[in-house]
JSON list of C-alpha atoms in Angstrom, two decimals:
[
{"chain": "A", "resi": 9, "resn": "ASP", "atom": "CA", "xyz": [0.10, -0.30, 0.04]},
{"chain": "A", "resi": 10, "resn": "ALA", "atom": "CA", "xyz": [1.06, 3.24, -0.91]},
{"chain": "A", "resi": 11, "resn": "GLY", "atom": "CA", "xyz": [2.01, 5.65, 2.24]},
{"chain": "A", "resi": 12, "resn": "VAL", "atom": "CA", "xyz": [1.06, 9.59, 2.59]},
{"chain": "A", "resi": 13, "resn": "THR", "atom": "CA", "xyz": [2.07, 11.22, -0.79]},
{"chain": "A", "resi": 14, "resn": "GLN", "atom": "CA", "xyz": [2.72, 14.96, -0.78]},
{"chain": "A", "resi": 15, "resn": "SER", "atom": "CA", "xyz": [3.02, 17.32, -3.67]},
{"chain": "A", "resi": 16, "resn": "PRO", "atom": "CA", "xyz": [4.92, 19.08, -4.80]},
{"chain": "A", "resi": 17, "resn": "THR", "atom": "CA", "xyz": [8.30, 17.91, -3.36]},
{"chain": "A", "resi": 18, "resn": "HIS", "atom": "CA", "xyz": [10.04, 21.40, -3.50]},
{"chain": "A", "resi": 19, "resn": "LEU", "atom": "CA", "xyz": [8.29, 24.80, -4.34]},
{"chain": "A", "resi": 20, "resn": "ILE", "atom": "CA", "xyz": [10.05, 28.33, -4.63]},
{"chain": "A", "resi": 21, "resn": "LYS", "atom": "CA", "xyz": [7.85, 31.62, -4.33]},
{"chain": "A", "resi": 22, "resn": "THR", "atom": "CA", "xyz": [8.31, 35.13, -3.70]},
{"chain": "A", "resi": 23, "resn": "ARG", "atom": "CA", "xyz": [7.26, 37.08, -1.06]},
{"chain": "A", "resi": 24, "resn": "GLY", "atom": "CA", "xyz": [3.42, 38.19, -1.44]},
{"chain": "A", "resi": 25, "resn": "GLN", "atom": "CA", "xyz": [2.63, 35.28, -3.54]},
{"chain": "A", "resi": 26, "resn": "HIS", "atom": "CA", "xyz": [0.00, 32.33, -2.77]},
{"chain": "A", "resi": 27, "resn": "VAL", "atom": "CA", "xyz": [1.08, 28.54, -2.58]},
{"chain": "A", "resi": 28, "resn": "THR", "atom": "CA", "xyz": [-1.30, 25.46, -2.40]},
{"chain": "A", "resi": 29, "resn": "LEU", "atom": "CA", "xyz": [0.27, 22.19, -0.90]},
{"chain": "A", "resi": 30, "resn": "ARG", "atom": "CA", "xyz": [-1.30, 19.02, -1.52]},
{"chain": "A", "resi": 31, "resn": "CYS", "atom": "CA", "xyz": [-1.50, 15.33, 0.72]},
{"chain": "A", "resi": 32, "resn": "SER", "atom": "CA", "xyz": [-3.09, 12.21, -0.21]},
{"chain": "A", "resi": 33, "resn": "PRO", "atom": "CA", "xyz": [-3.66, 9.87, 2.91]},
{"chain": "A", "resi": 34, "resn": "ILE", "atom": "CA", "xyz": [-3.22, 6.50, 3.22]},
{"chain": "A", "resi": 35, "resn": "SER", "atom": "CA", "xyz": [-6.05, 4.64, 1.72]},
{"chain": "A", "resi": 36, "resn": "GLY", "atom": "CA", "xyz": [-8.65, 4.33, 4.39]},
{"chain": "A", "resi": 37, "resn": "HIS", "atom": "CA", "xyz": [-7.31, 6.98, 6.45]},
{"chain": "A", "resi": 38, "resn": "LYS", "atom": "CA", "xyz": [-10.01, 9.81, 7.30]},
{"chain": "A", "resi": 39, "resn": "SER", "atom": "CA", "xyz": [-7.63, 12.16, 9.58]},
{"chain": "A", "resi": 40, "resn": "VAL", "atom": "CA", "xyz": [-5.19, 14.75, 7.94]},
{"chain": "A", "resi": 41, "resn": "SER", "atom": "CA", "xyz": [-2.94, 16.85, 9.81]},
{"chain": "A", "resi": 42, "resn": "TRP", "atom": "CA", "xyz": [-0.54, 19.86, 8.57]},
{"chain": "A", "resi": 43, "resn": "TYR", "atom": "CA", "xyz": [2.79, 20.41, 10.48]},
{"chain": "A", "resi": 44, "resn": "GLN", "atom": "CA", "xyz": [5.02, 23.24, 9.76]},
{"chain": "A", "resi": 45, "resn": "GLN", "atom": "CA", "xyz": [9.28, 22.31, 10.45]},
{"chain": "A", "resi": 46, "resn": "VAL", "atom": "CA", "xyz": [11.17, 25.28, 10.08]},
{"chain": "A", "resi": 47, "resn": "LEU", "atom": "CA", "xyz": [14.86, 24.24, 9.89]},
{"chain": "A", "resi": 48, "resn": "GLY", "atom": "CA", "xyz": [16.53, 23.31, 12.87]},
{"chain": "A", "resi": 49, "resn": "GLN", "atom": "CA", "xyz": [12.96, 22.82, 15.03]},
{"chain": "A", "resi": 50, "resn": "GLY", "atom": "CA", "xyz": [10.38, 20.38, 15.47]},
{"chain": "A", "resi": 51, "resn": "PRO", "atom": "CA", "xyz": [7.03, 20.23, 13.76]},
{"chain": "A", "resi": 52, "resn": "GLN", "atom": "CA", "xyz": [4.67, 22.72, 14.82]},
{"chain": "A", "resi": 53, "resn": "PHE", "atom": "CA", "xyz": [0.96, 21.73, 14.48]},
{"chain": "A", "resi": 54, "resn": "ILE", "atom": "CA", "xyz": [-1.04, 23.89, 12.00]},
{"chain": "A", "resi": 55, "resn": "PHE", "atom": "CA", "xyz": [-4.53, 21.90, 11.07]},
{"chain": "A", "resi": 56, "resn": "GLN", "atom": "CA", "xyz": [-6.25, 18.56, 11.84]},
{"chain": "A", "resi": 57, "resn": "TYR", "atom": "CA", "xyz": [-9.13, 17.74, 9.26]},
{"chain": "A", "resi": 58, "resn": "TYR", "atom": "CA", "xyz": [-11.46, 14.46, 10.17]},
{"chain": "A", "resi": 59, "resn": "GLU", "atom": "CA", "xyz": [-14.14, 13.64, 7.71]},
{"chain": "A", "resi": 60, "resn": "LYS", "atom": "CA", "xyz": [-13.81, 17.05, 5.94]},
{"chain": "A", "resi": 61, "resn": "GLU", "atom": "CA", "xyz": [-14.36, 19.17, 8.97]},
{"chain": "A", "resi": 62, "resn": "GLU", "atom": "CA", "xyz": [-11.41, 21.15, 10.63]},
{"chain": "A", "resi": 63, "resn": "ARG", "atom": "CA", "xyz": [-11.00, 19.42, 14.27]},
{"chain": "A", "resi": 64, "resn": "GLY", "atom": "CA", "xyz": [-7.78, 21.27, 15.33]},
{"chain": "A", "resi": 65, "resn": "ARG", "atom": "CA", "xyz": [-6.11, 24.42, 14.54]},
{"chain": "A", "resi": 66, "resn": "GLY", "atom": "CA", "xyz": [-2.39, 25.59, 15.75]},
{"chain": "A", "resi": 67, "resn": "ASN", "atom": "CA", "xyz": [-1.18, 29.26, 16.43]},
{"chain": "A", "resi": 68, "resn": "PHE", "atom": "CA", "xyz": [-0.87, 30.08, 12.97]},
{"chain": "A", "resi": 69, "resn": "PRO", "atom": "CA", "xyz": [-2.33, 33.26, 11.25]},
{"chain": "A", "resi": 70, "resn": "ASP", "atom": "CA", "xyz": [-5.39, 33.63, 8.87]},
{"chain": "A", "resi": 71, "resn": "ARG", "atom": "CA", "xyz": [-2.97, 33.72, 5.72]},
{"chain": "A", "resi": 72, "resn": "PHE", "atom": "CA", "xyz": [-2.95, 29.71, 6.47]},
{"chain": "A", "resi": 73, "resn": "SER", "atom": "CA", "xyz": [-6.14, 27.83, 5.56]},
{"chain": "A", "resi": 74, "resn": "ALA", "atom": "CA", "xyz": [-6.65, 24.22, 4.68]},
{"chain": "A", "resi": 75, "resn": "ARG", "atom": "CA", "xyz": [-9.57, 21.76, 3.55]},
{"chain": "A", "resi": 76, "resn": "GLN", "atom": "CA", "xyz": [-10.22, 18.37, 3.23]},
{"chain": "A", "resi": 77, "resn": "PHE", "atom": "CA", "xyz": [-11.95, 16.70, 0.18]},
{"chain": "A", "resi": 78, "resn": "PRO", "atom": "CA", "xyz": [-14.81, 13.99, 0.02]},
{"chain": "A", "resi": 79, "resn": "ASN", "atom": "CA", "xyz": [-11.81, 11.39, -0.50]},
{"chain": "A", "resi": 80, "resn": "TYR", "atom": "CA", "xyz": [-10.05, 12.60, 2.31]},
{"chain": "A", "resi": 81, "resn": "SER", "atom": "CA", "xyz": [-7.11, 14.30, 0.55]},
{"chain": "A", "resi": 82, "resn": "SER", "atom": "CA", "xyz": [-6.34, 17.55, 1.83]},
{"chain": "A", "resi": 83, "resn": "GLU", "atom": "CA", "xyz": [-4.81, 20.84, 0.59]},
{"chain": "A", "resi": 84, "resn": "LEU", "atom": "CA", "xyz": [-2.68, 23.57, 2.73]},
{"chain": "A", "resi": 85, "resn": "ASN", "atom": "CA", "xyz": [-3.25, 27.32, 1.44]},
{"chain": "A", "resi": 86, "resn": "VAL", "atom": "CA", "xyz": [-0.76, 30.15, 2.27]},
{"chain": "A", "resi": 87, "resn": "ASN", "atom": "CA", "xyz": [-1.47, 33.50, 1.05]},
{"chain": "A", "resi": 88, "resn": "ALA", "atom": "CA", "xyz": [0.87, 36.69, 0.96]},
{"chain": "A", "resi": 89, "resn": "LEU", "atom": "CA", "xyz": [3.69, 34.63, 1.68]},
{"chain": "A", "resi": 90, "resn": "LEU", "atom": "CA", "xyz": [6.67, 35.73, 4.10]},
{"chain": "A", "resi": 91, "resn": "LEU", "atom": "CA", "xyz": [10.12, 34.73, 3.96]},
{"chain": "A", "resi": 92, "resn": "GLY", "atom": "CA", "xyz": [9.39, 33.25, 7.60]},
{"chain": "A", "resi": 93, "resn": "ASP", "atom": "CA", "xyz": [7.05, 30.75, 5.79]},
{"chain": "A", "resi": 94, "resn": "SER", "atom": "CA", "xyz": [10.21, 28.88, 4.42]},
{"chain": "A", "resi": 95, "resn": "ALA", "atom": "CA", "xyz": [9.89, 25.40, 5.98]},
{"chain": "A", "resi": 96, "resn": "LEU", "atom": "CA", "xyz": [9.28, 22.06, 5.23]},
{"chain": "A", "resi": 97, "resn": "TYR", "atom": "CA", "xyz": [5.72, 21.26, 5.31]},
{"chain": "A", "resi": 98, "resn": "LEU", "atom": "CA", "xyz": [4.57, 17.71, 6.61]},
{"chain": "A", "resi": 99, "resn": "CYS", "atom": "CA", "xyz": [1.18, 15.95, 6.25]},
{"chain": "A", "resi": 100, "resn": "ALA", "atom": "CA", "xyz": [0.32, 13.38, 8.33]},
{"chain": "A", "resi": 101, "resn": "SER", "atom": "CA", "xyz": [-2.89, 10.96, 8.28]},
{"chain": "A", "resi": 102, "resn": "SER", "atom": "CA", "xyz": [-4.58, 8.46, 10.86]},
{"chain": "A", "resi": 103, "resn": "SER", "atom": "CA", "xyz": [-7.60, 6.42, 10.56]},
{"chain": "A", "resi": 104, "resn": "GLU", "atom": "CA", "xyz": [-9.31, 7.93, 13.26]},
{"chain": "A", "resi": 105, "resn": "LEU", "atom": "CA", "xyz": [-9.00, 10.93, 15.72]},
{"chain": "A", "resi": 106, "resn": "ALA", "atom": "CA", "xyz": [-8.49, 8.80, 18.78]},
{"chain": "A", "resi": 107, "resn": "VAL", "atom": "CA", "xyz": [-4.86, 7.52, 19.51]},
{"chain": "A", "resi": 108, "resn": "LEU", "atom": "CA", "xyz": [-5.22, 4.03, 19.71]},
{"chain": "A", "resi": 109, "resn": "PRO", "atom": "CA", "xyz": [-2.73, 0.71, 19.20]},
{"chain": "A", "resi": 110, "resn": "GLY", "atom": "CA", "xyz": [-2.25, 0.38, 15.68]},
{"chain": "A", "resi": 111, "resn": "ASN", "atom": "CA", "xyz": [-3.83, 4.28, 14.75]},
{"chain": "A", "resi": 112, "resn": "GLU", "atom": "CA", "xyz": [-0.53, 5.85, 14.88]},
{"chain": "A", "resi": 113, "resn": "GLN", "atom": "CA", "xyz": [-0.24, 8.95, 12.86]},
{"chain": "A", "resi": 114, "resn": "PHE", "atom": "CA", "xyz": [1.94, 8.40, 9.58]},
{"chain": "A", "resi": 115, "resn": "PHE", "atom": "CA", "xyz": [3.83, 11.16, 8.14]},
{"chain": "A", "resi": 116, "resn": "GLY", "atom": "CA", "xyz": [4.28, 11.92, 4.55]},
{"chain": "A", "resi": 117, "resn": "PRO", "atom": "CA", "xyz": [7.83, 13.07, 3.15]},
{"chain": "A", "resi": 118, "resn": "GLY", "atom": "CA", "xyz": [6.74, 16.85, 3.11]},
{"chain": "A", "resi": 119, "resn": "THR", "atom": "CA", "xyz": [7.13, 19.85, 0.83]},
{"chain": "A", "resi": 120, "resn": "ARG", "atom": "CA", "xyz": [10.04, 21.95, 1.07]},
{"chain": "A", "resi": 121, "resn": "LEU", "atom": "CA", "xyz": [8.72, 25.46, 0.42]},
{"chain": "A", "resi": 122, "resn": "THR", "atom": "CA", "xyz": [11.35, 28.31, -0.19]},
{"chain": "A", "resi": 123, "resn": "VAL", "atom": "CA", "xyz": [10.34, 32.01, -0.17]},
{"chain": "A", "resi": 124, "resn": "LEU", "atom": "CA", "xyz": [12.42, 34.42, -1.68]},
{"chain": "B", "resi": 29, "resn": "ALA", "atom": "CA", "xyz": [0.09, 24.62, 27.86]},
{"chain": "B", "resi": 30, "resn": "GLN", "atom": "CA", "xyz": [2.17, 21.55, 27.10]},
{"chain": "B", "resi": 31, "resn": "THR", "atom": "CA", "xyz": [5.73, 21.79, 26.48]},
{"chain": "B", "resi": 32, "resn": "VAL", "atom": "CA", "xyz": [8.31, 19.18, 25.14]},
{"chain": "B", "resi": 33, "resn": "THR", "atom": "CA", "xyz": [11.79, 19.83, 25.74]},
{"chain": "B", "resi": 34, "resn": "GLN", "atom": "CA", "xyz": [15.17, 17.91, 24.33]},
{"chain": "B", "resi": 35, "resn": "SER", "atom": "CA", "xyz": [17.78, 19.57, 25.94]},
{"chain": "B", "resi": 36, "resn": "GLN", "atom": "CA", "xyz": [20.66, 17.66, 23.74]},
{"chain": "B", "resi": 37, "resn": "PRO", "atom": "CA", "xyz": [21.06, 19.09, 20.27]},
{"chain": "B", "resi": 38, "resn": "GLU", "atom": "CA", "xyz": [23.58, 16.62, 19.21]},
{"chain": "B", "resi": 39, "resn": "MET", "atom": "CA", "xyz": [24.90, 13.39, 20.69]},
{"chain": "B", "resi": 40, "resn": "SER", "atom": "CA", "xyz": [27.07, 10.86, 19.13]},
{"chain": "B", "resi": 41, "resn": "VAL", "atom": "CA", "xyz": [27.65, 6.86, 19.84]},
{"chain": "B", "resi": 42, "resn": "GLN", "atom": "CA", "xyz": [29.86, 4.33, 18.62]},
{"chain": "B", "resi": 43, "resn": "GLU", "atom": "CA", "xyz": [28.64, 1.32, 16.30]},
{"chain": "B", "resi": 44, "resn": "ALA", "atom": "CA", "xyz": [27.05, -1.05, 18.48]},
{"chain": "B", "resi": 45, "resn": "GLU", "atom": "CA", "xyz": [27.25, 0.88, 21.55]},
{"chain": "B", "resi": 46, "resn": "THR", "atom": "CA", "xyz": [23.97, 1.84, 23.52]},
{"chain": "B", "resi": 47, "resn": "VAL", "atom": "CA", "xyz": [23.20, 5.70, 23.66]},
{"chain": "B", "resi": 48, "resn": "THR", "atom": "CA", "xyz": [19.93, 7.58, 25.55]},
{"chain": "B", "resi": 49, "resn": "LEU", "atom": "CA", "xyz": [18.46, 10.61, 24.41]},
{"chain": "B", "resi": 50, "resn": "SER", "atom": "CA", "xyz": [16.46, 12.54, 26.73]},
{"chain": "B", "resi": 51, "resn": "CYS", "atom": "CA", "xyz": [13.16, 14.26, 26.98]},
{"chain": "B", "resi": 52, "resn": "THR", "atom": "CA", "xyz": [11.33, 16.14, 29.39]},
{"chain": "B", "resi": 53, "resn": "TYR", "atom": "CA", "xyz": [7.52, 17.17, 29.24]},
{"chain": "B", "resi": 54, "resn": "ASP", "atom": "CA", "xyz": [5.09, 19.46, 31.15]},
{"chain": "B", "resi": 55, "resn": "THR", "atom": "CA", "xyz": [1.49, 18.92, 31.02]},
{"chain": "B", "resi": 56, "resn": "SER", "atom": "CA", "xyz": [-1.44, 19.18, 34.14]},
{"chain": "B", "resi": 57, "resn": "GLU", "atom": "CA", "xyz": [-3.09, 16.29, 32.49]},
{"chain": "B", "resi": 58, "resn": "SER", "atom": "CA", "xyz": [-3.16, 12.80, 33.46]},
{"chain": "B", "resi": 59, "resn": "ASP", "atom": "CA", "xyz": [-3.88, 10.78, 30.52]},
{"chain": "B", "resi": 60, "resn": "TYR", "atom": "CA", "xyz": [-1.75, 11.55, 27.31]},
{"chain": "B", "resi": 61, "resn": "TYR", "atom": "CA", "xyz": [0.83, 9.73, 24.82]},
{"chain": "B", "resi": 62, "resn": "LEU", "atom": "CA", "xyz": [4.30, 10.26, 24.62]},
{"chain": "B", "resi": 63, "resn": "PHE", "atom": "CA", "xyz": [6.18, 9.29, 21.09]},
{"chain": "B", "resi": 64, "resn": "TRP", "atom": "CA", "xyz": [9.59, 8.99, 19.94]},
{"chain": "B", "resi": 65, "resn": "TYR", "atom": "CA", "xyz": [9.92, 9.80, 15.78]},
{"chain": "B", "resi": 66, "resn": "LYS", "atom": "CA", "xyz": [12.87, 9.31, 14.05]},
{"chain": "B", "resi": 67, "resn": "GLN", "atom": "CA", "xyz": [13.72, 11.74, 10.97]},
{"chain": "B", "resi": 68, "resn": "PRO", "atom": "CA", "xyz": [16.41, 10.63, 8.68]},
{"chain": "B", "resi": 69, "resn": "PRO", "atom": "CA", "xyz": [17.70, 12.72, 5.88]},
{"chain": "B", "resi": 70, "resn": "SER", "atom": "CA", "xyz": [15.10, 11.76, 3.45]},
{"chain": "B", "resi": 71, "resn": "ARG", "atom": "CA", "xyz": [12.74, 13.95, 5.67]},
{"chain": "B", "resi": 72, "resn": "GLN", "atom": "CA", "xyz": [10.11, 11.02, 6.40]},
{"chain": "B", "resi": 73, "resn": "MET", "atom": "CA", "xyz": [9.23, 11.06, 10.07]},
{"chain": "B", "resi": 74, "resn": "ILE", "atom": "CA", "xyz": [9.03, 7.60, 11.18]},
{"chain": "B", "resi": 75, "resn": "LEU", "atom": "CA", "xyz": [7.30, 6.34, 14.53]},
{"chain": "B", "resi": 76, "resn": "VAL", "atom": "CA", "xyz": [9.85, 4.71, 16.63]},
{"chain": "B", "resi": 77, "resn": "ILE", "atom": "CA", "xyz": [8.08, 3.85, 19.64]},
{"chain": "B", "resi": 78, "resn": "ARG", "atom": "CA", "xyz": [5.08, 5.08, 21.81]},
{"chain": "B", "resi": 79, "resn": "GLN", "atom": "CA", "xyz": [4.12, 5.17, 25.43]},
{"chain": "B", "resi": 80, "resn": "GLU", "atom": "CA", "xyz": [0.85, 5.60, 27.25]},
{"chain": "B", "resi": 81, "resn": "ALA", "atom": "CA", "xyz": [0.86, 7.48, 30.49]},
{"chain": "B", "resi": 82, "resn": "TYR", "atom": "CA", "xyz": [-1.43, 5.06, 32.14]},
{"chain": "B", "resi": 83, "resn": "LYS", "atom": "CA", "xyz": [0.71, 2.13, 31.62]},
{"chain": "B", "resi": 84, "resn": "GLN", "atom": "CA", "xyz": [3.69, 1.67, 34.13]},
{"chain": "B", "resi": 85, "resn": "GLN", "atom": "CA", "xyz": [5.66, -0.64, 32.14]},
{"chain": "B", "resi": 86, "resn": "ASN", "atom": "CA", "xyz": [7.93, 1.03, 29.80]},
{"chain": "B", "resi": 87, "resn": "ALA", "atom": "CA", "xyz": [7.36, 0.47, 26.30]},
{"chain": "B", "resi": 88, "resn": "THR", "atom": "CA", "xyz": [9.93, -1.71, 24.16]},
{"chain": "B", "resi": 89, "resn": "GLU", "atom": "CA", "xyz": [10.49, -2.17, 20.35]},
{"chain": "B", "resi": 90, "resn": "ASN", "atom": "CA", "xyz": [13.27, -4.33, 19.47]},
{"chain": "B", "resi": 91, "resn": "ARG", "atom": "CA", "xyz": [16.64, -2.27, 19.88]},
{"chain": "B", "resi": 92, "resn": "PHE", "atom": "CA", "xyz": [14.49, 0.79, 21.08]},
{"chain": "B", "resi": 93, "resn": "SER", "atom": "CA", "xyz": [13.17, 0.98, 24.53]},
{"chain": "B", "resi": 94, "resn": "VAL", "atom": "CA", "xyz": [12.14, 4.06, 27.08]},
{"chain": "B", "resi": 95, "resn": "ASN", "atom": "CA", "xyz": [12.26, 5.05, 30.46]},
{"chain": "B", "resi": 96, "resn": "PHE", "atom": "CA", "xyz": [9.24, 6.55, 31.45]},
{"chain": "B", "resi": 97, "resn": "GLN", "atom": "CA", "xyz": [9.17, 8.34, 34.70]},
{"chain": "B", "resi": 98, "resn": "LYS", "atom": "CA", "xyz": [5.54, 10.14, 34.93]},
{"chain": "B", "resi": 99, "resn": "ALA", "atom": "CA", "xyz": [6.47, 11.74, 38.08]},
{"chain": "B", "resi": 100, "resn": "ALA", "atom": "CA", "xyz": [9.36, 13.22, 37.05]},
{"chain": "B", "resi": 101, "resn": "LYS", "atom": "CA", "xyz": [7.66, 14.02, 33.38]},
{"chain": "B", "resi": 102, "resn": "SER", "atom": "CA", "xyz": [10.64, 12.23, 32.01]},
{"chain": "B", "resi": 103, "resn": "PHE", "atom": "CA", "xyz": [10.75, 10.48, 28.95]},
{"chain": "B", "resi": 104, "resn": "SER", "atom": "CA", "xyz": [14.22, 8.77, 27.35]},
{"chain": "B", "resi": 105, "resn": "LEU", "atom": "CA", "xyz": [14.57, 6.67, 24.74]},
{"chain": "B", "resi": 106, "resn": "LYS", "atom": "CA", "xyz": [17.58, 4.26, 24.89]},
{"chain": "B", "resi": 107, "resn": "ILE", "atom": "CA", "xyz": [18.87, 2.62, 21.48]},
{"chain": "B", "resi": 108, "resn": "SER", "atom": "CA", "xyz": [20.75, -0.57, 22.19]},
{"chain": "B", "resi": 109, "resn": "ASP", "atom": "CA", "xyz": [23.56, -1.91, 19.68]},
{"chain": "B", "resi": 110, "resn": "SER", "atom": "CA", "xyz": [23.21, 1.33, 17.75]},
{"chain": "B", "resi": 111, "resn": "GLN", "atom": "CA", "xyz": [23.49, 0.77, 13.90]},
{"chain": "B", "resi": 112, "resn": "LEU", "atom": "CA", "xyz": [24.72, 3.24, 11.01]},
{"chain": "B", "resi": 113, "resn": "GLY", "atom": "CA", "xyz": [21.21, 3.67, 9.97]},
{"chain": "B", "resi": 114, "resn": "ASP", "atom": "CA", "xyz": [20.01, 4.86, 13.43]},
{"chain": "B", "resi": 115, "resn": "ALA", "atom": "CA", "xyz": [21.80, 8.06, 12.24]},
{"chain": "B", "resi": 116, "resn": "ALA", "atom": "CA", "xyz": [18.89, 10.82, 12.39]},
{"chain": "B", "resi": 117, "resn": "MET", "atom": "CA", "xyz": [17.13, 13.57, 13.91]},
{"chain": "B", "resi": 118, "resn": "TYR", "atom": "CA", "xyz": [14.72, 12.36, 16.86]},
{"chain": "B", "resi": 119, "resn": "PHE", "atom": "CA", "xyz": [11.95, 13.94, 18.22]},
{"chain": "B", "resi": 120, "resn": "CYS", "atom": "CA", "xyz": [9.72, 13.44, 21.25]},
{"chain": "B", "resi": 121, "resn": "ALA", "atom": "CA", "xyz": [6.40, 14.20, 20.96]},
{"chain": "B", "resi": 122, "resn": "TYR", "atom": "CA", "xyz": [3.15, 14.61, 23.09]},
{"chain": "B", "resi": 123, "resn": "ARG", "atom": "CA", "xyz": [-0.29, 14.29, 22.40]},
{"chain": "B", "resi": 124, "resn": "SER", "atom": "CA", "xyz": [-3.13, 14.83, 25.04]},
{"chain": "B", "resi": 125, "resn": "LEU", "atom": "CA", "xyz": [-6.12, 12.72, 25.43]},
{"chain": "B", "resi": 126, "resn": "ALA", "atom": "CA", "xyz": [-8.27, 15.56, 26.40]},
{"chain": "B", "resi": 127, "resn": "SER", "atom": "CA", "xyz": [-11.65, 15.57, 24.08]},
{"chain": "B", "resi": 128, "resn": "GLY", "atom": "CA", "xyz": [-11.23, 17.94, 21.36]},
{"chain": "B", "resi": 129, "resn": "THR", "atom": "CA", "xyz": [-7.28, 18.04, 21.57]},
{"chain": "B", "resi": 130, "resn": "TYR", "atom": "CA", "xyz": [-6.08, 16.33, 18.44]},
{"chain": "B", "resi": 131, "resn": "LYS", "atom": "CA", "xyz": [-2.53, 18.05, 17.91]},
{"chain": "B", "resi": 132, "resn": "TYR", "atom": "CA", "xyz": [0.95, 16.59, 18.62]},
{"chain": "B", "resi": 133, "resn": "ILE", "atom": "CA", "xyz": [3.53, 18.82, 20.51]},
{"chain": "B", "resi": 134, "resn": "PHE", "atom": "CA", "xyz": [7.03, 18.07, 19.48]},
{"chain": "B", "resi": 135, "resn": "GLY", "atom": "CA", "xyz": [10.55, 19.03, 20.86]},
{"chain": "B", "resi": 136, "resn": "THR", "atom": "CA", "xyz": [13.20, 20.55, 18.93]},
{"chain": "B", "resi": 137, "resn": "GLY", "atom": "CA", "xyz": [14.88, 17.18, 18.26]},
{"chain": "B", "resi": 138, "resn": "THR", "atom": "CA", "xyz": [18.44, 15.60, 18.71]},
{"chain": "B", "resi": 139, "resn": "ARG", "atom": "CA", "xyz": [20.65, 14.56, 16.01]},
{"chain": "B", "resi": 140, "resn": "LEU", "atom": "CA", "xyz": [22.38, 11.32, 16.54]},
{"chain": "B", "resi": 141, "resn": "LYS", "atom": "CA", "xyz": [25.66, 10.56, 15.04]},
{"chain": "B", "resi": 142, "resn": "VAL", "atom": "CA", "xyz": [26.60, 6.92, 14.59]},
{"chain": "B", "resi": 143, "resn": "LEU", "atom": "CA", "xyz": [30.23, 6.44, 14.26]},
{"chain": "B", "resi": 144, "resn": "ALA", "atom": "CA", "xyz": [31.55, 3.42, 12.85]}
]
């Protein structure tokens, strides 16, 4: 079975532009979470979606938004890009919301966003 | 708010030796999960081991084991018989079990170098 996939792998944008990052969860997984990982830091939680509804939001400005589609794939949108948005954006999926044995969160390889 | 602290930015271990990575956390909750994730240069976050806070027994997965001290809020990872493939960033993470809270909180990571 395929794992969590993300596209694109790398992306270069300039300040003020908009970006859309995409994530496909593991087949059968209904929950998708997004994390931002700045170089040298641990991942920071941005959003979690479950069954197409937002279930959690981290401390990020309104320039960040996301949505989940009926097939459970997800998009992360960032408007008015700033230099500080340069980071690795990780997507993670799990089958349910609860943390149960066998229901761990699986991460994708990430999208490296560089803002110039 | 919960916090996770990893005080060792970098550790080195000789191949076949044992190394312990430290993690402390702060929470007022009694029910939660703790995790260790590995992030190799490929960037993919991989779950190494998990610990349920209500379990007194320390989790073990092959060469990986934890020392969970709930009262001290300490959660260290021991890697036995270190292998070259263990070289990576290791992140400690916390997840609350409180209703409506789904985010994982990560530490800043420890870079593990394995010397041949």
